[in-house]
Amino acid sequence: MIAARLPDGDSLALAKDADKASSPLKDVQLISRGQLAPFFAAANVVAALLFSAALWGSAQTHLLIGWTALIAMVNFIAMRWAQSQAVKCVGRSGRAVPQWMMVGDVLARALLWLSLPVYLFDGLQPSDQVVAGSVIAGIGAAGLGLVVVPACAIAWMTSFTVGLCASLLLARTSIPFQHMLSILFTLGMSTVGVLTVARWAFNQLKTSADMGSQSESASLLLQEYEQRGVGWLWQVDAENRVVYISSRMSALLGKPSNQILGHSLPSLLGGNAELGRVLLEKQPFNSLEMELKTARGTRWVSMAGDPIIDTAGRFEGFRGVGSDITDVRQTQERLTHLANVDVLSGLPNRGRVRQLLGEALRTATVSNVPCAIMFLDLDGFKPVNDTFGHPKGDAVLQAVAKRLCDEVGPNGHVGRLGGDEFAIVIPDAQSRNKVEQLADRIIMAVAEPYMIDQIEIRIGVSIGCAFGPIDGATVDDLILKADLALYEAKGAGRGIARYFSSELQFEQEDRVRLESDIRQAIDLKQFHLAFQPLVNAKTKKLVGFEALLRWNHPQRGFVPPNVFIPVAEETGLMAALGEFVIDEACRAAASWPEPITVALNISPKQIILPALPNIVAQALARYRLPGNRIELEVTEGVFLDDSNRTLDVLGRLRALGVGIALDDFGTGYSSIGYLNKAVFHKLKIDGSFVREAGNKAGNVAIIQSIVQLAKSFRMSVTAEGVETAEDFERMRDLGCDTIQGYLFGKPLSYDRANQMVLGLGAKRMAG
Ligand code: C2E
Ligand code: MG
Ligand code: MG
């Protein structure tokens, strides 16, 4: 009945818990059981001795001695067994001890112990029964020695409760009721006490086993963390002296641990100020990156740490982790480098140039020392690429990059924006003079010939420059201004440097206005042609006219073609304007008798139009004009962009019977390379060259050789810009076939030109 009062649910839970308990719990149970085994065995033997002594004389002696000896032997064996299990069956490799075996051991010992008292009980005197009952109750309380395995304690206590109750119920001579009650009370109380202690002990064991397994896992994880090479652990005391550091870190620092332990961590890590500061703040920190000079060169480490605060709230130091992030850092640096560098030249790329300019501009704004940005565009680079191929083009770009770096030196940053465009950021542009000198030096250096695979290549460079923050207060603004200056430099004949100015901006704005005016002028038919006569050098007779485009703007007045034609070319208006010229020139030519020819100028922008031969053919057809009555004048500039395409178009024009003249010979690029392409029937020597011949003897020789060369290619030669009788005679004597110039007539209106033609007819008729 006392057993029935046992908290059944609890004891079941205890047994179940032990069953599914983790192995650390079982280990702790086995160890504690081994430790308590001598106490339990001794309690058994002492109780047996007490029982025997109490009944000495009342019971058969040999039974008492035999029973006591058996208990002593069985308990000794059981004690040794429990002790050996506490050693052998513990840990991962230990063989498990099933719980039924432990419970069986306890039950066997309980039954052995109870066997004699229960057997003798009925025959004993009531006073001896009281003694026997008390000893049984007492030995029941020895279940205390089994608290570590609750199931064993339950088995023990239950056995003795049942044994005692059975003895008392079976006894024919009844013990006084109060004695029986006190014995049962003693056993009942001790049973409840033992089971309470068992529960408590079990929970204690479980908690300590859980903690043990947690700390074991934690230390295994830390070991793994240190050994895997991921990172290292460190700990410092309240004075930042190293208390613990992983061996990997001491290896990285190249110092044995005795030179590290007890020393200040910040000073060991190269006196890192940032680390010193965060340690001083006693606050947790994370991802603190620092550079270390080690025996293996410069390394980068990242550290994290937490302050250690004891239970009384006192600061005891720091504990944390660290890792070597050198590889990550190097990869990052490589990626940043790649993102900022132009692969071909190794120079900063467009993005980086913008950054550098931004930095220079900020400093300039703060320090009042202006900075400068130069935009460079190579002149004549495209033909190099087209003629010699991209590998040689690349080699030229690399050579240019080197020359630029040599010229700029430490005074600025050279970058490549892409293609044949470069930029130079000059952080200190206090002396405008120096910047201008640098630009001039660069122009000269780039113009020096390049020897690439035994081929001599020549190019030039145009430079646009702007100063910050005077010309522009933002990167974009400054870039815009430098670009404008570059555009101006390109337009002004290339190979020169231009600096941004407000006039330049005004010119730019004016160009924009001019563009819209040209558009309007085309619609309003404000353009017309003027005709300048050409005469035979020998007979001075009119042989034809050059049609020159004229624009009389209602507000602007007369706008020279040198002003509006470049704008029309840039803005894509040249095609429409050119078509008008072709039509008008053909109309005029058709109105005049043979052999009067009309020459008209064709812009490089028109030459690249594949439709040009068709347009010309249609105009000829429209006025029923034979092709040989018109001449197209082109300058060498037509070969700058795509010479093969140009030659193809010129060939198709020539096939229409149209004459092709090479205009303005002696200016610009003057290369005789195109003369033998068999597309030209005439060469026109530029007026400036003709007029200078009067002063420069060298020019005469040059003109002479040009004329001879042209003749050898069966080309006729025209001298332009002849203003004086001397010029005329000189040119005639040098072998020029036709002469054009103010001497024989300025560009005339159609009517005046027509009169001249009619006059010629009249003269002829008269003659
Ligand atoms: P260009 O084709 O070389 O034309 C000859 C230029 O020299 C003309 O200037 C003419 O007026 C000028 N000139 C002729 N004789 C003399 C002289 O004795 N002394 C001086 N100082 N100058 C003389 P213009 O009309 O101002 O034309 C300039 C340039 O504009 C032309 O040079 C030509 O390249 C271009 N141009 C004119 N009309 C057209 C056109 O319809 N289409 C294209 N694409 N260009 C044109
Ligand atoms: Mg011309
Ligand atoms: Mg000309």
mmCIF file with all atom_site columns, C-alpha atoms and ligand atoms in Angstrom, residues 546-548 600-601 633 663-664 684 720 740, ligand 2:
data_model
loop_
_atom_site.group_PDB
_atom_site.id
_atom_site.type_symbol
_atom_site.label_atom_id
_atom_site.label_alt_id
_atom_site.label_comp_id
_atom_site.label_asym_id
_atom_site.label_entity_id
_atom_site.label_seq_id
_atom_site.pdbx_PDB_ins_code
_atom_site.Cartn_x
_atom_site.Cartn_y
_atom_site.Cartn_z
_atom_site.occupancy
_atom_site.B_iso_or_equiv
_atom_site.pdbx_formal_charge
_atom_site.auth_seq_id
_atom_site.auth_comp_id
_atom_site.auth_asym_id
_atom_site.auth_atom_id
_atom_site.pdbx_PDB_model_num
ATOM   1  C  CA . GLU A 1 546 ? 33.373 76.783 -110.833 1.00 0.00 ? 546 GLU A CA 1
ATOM   2  C  CA . ALA A 1 547 ? 29.984 76.850 -109.088 1.00 0.00 ? 547 ALA A CA 1
ATOM   3  C  CA . LEU A 1 548 ? 30.354 78.246 -105.576 1.00 0.00 ? 548 LEU A CA 1
ATOM   4  C  CA . LEU A 1 600 ? 31.033 71.889 -108.468 1.00 0.00 ? 600 LEU A CA 1
ATOM   5  C  CA . ASN A 1 601 ? 32.400 71.103 -105.056 1.00 0.00 ? 601 ASN A CA 1
ATOM   6  C  CA . GLU A 1 633 ? 35.896 68.869 -107.118 1.00 0.00 ? 633 GLU A CA 1
ATOM   7  C  CA . ASP A 1 663 ? 40.900 70.463 -105.234 1.00 0.00 ? 663 ASP A CA 1
ATOM   8  C  CA . ASP A 1 664 ? 43.129 72.604 -103.010 1.00 0.00 ? 664 ASP A CA 1
ATOM   9  C  CA . LYS A 1 684 ? 43.782 72.165 -108.807 1.00 0.00 ? 684 LYS A CA 1
ATOM   10 C  CA . GLU A 1 720 ? 43.488 78.700 -108.477 1.00 0.00 ? 720 GLU A CA 1
ATOM   11 C  CA . GLN A 1 740 ? 41.057 80.622 -112.163 1.00 0.00 ? 740 GLN A CA 1
HETATM 12 MG MG . MG  B 2 .   ? 36.669 74.127 -105.486 1.00 0.00 ? 2   MG  B MG 1
#
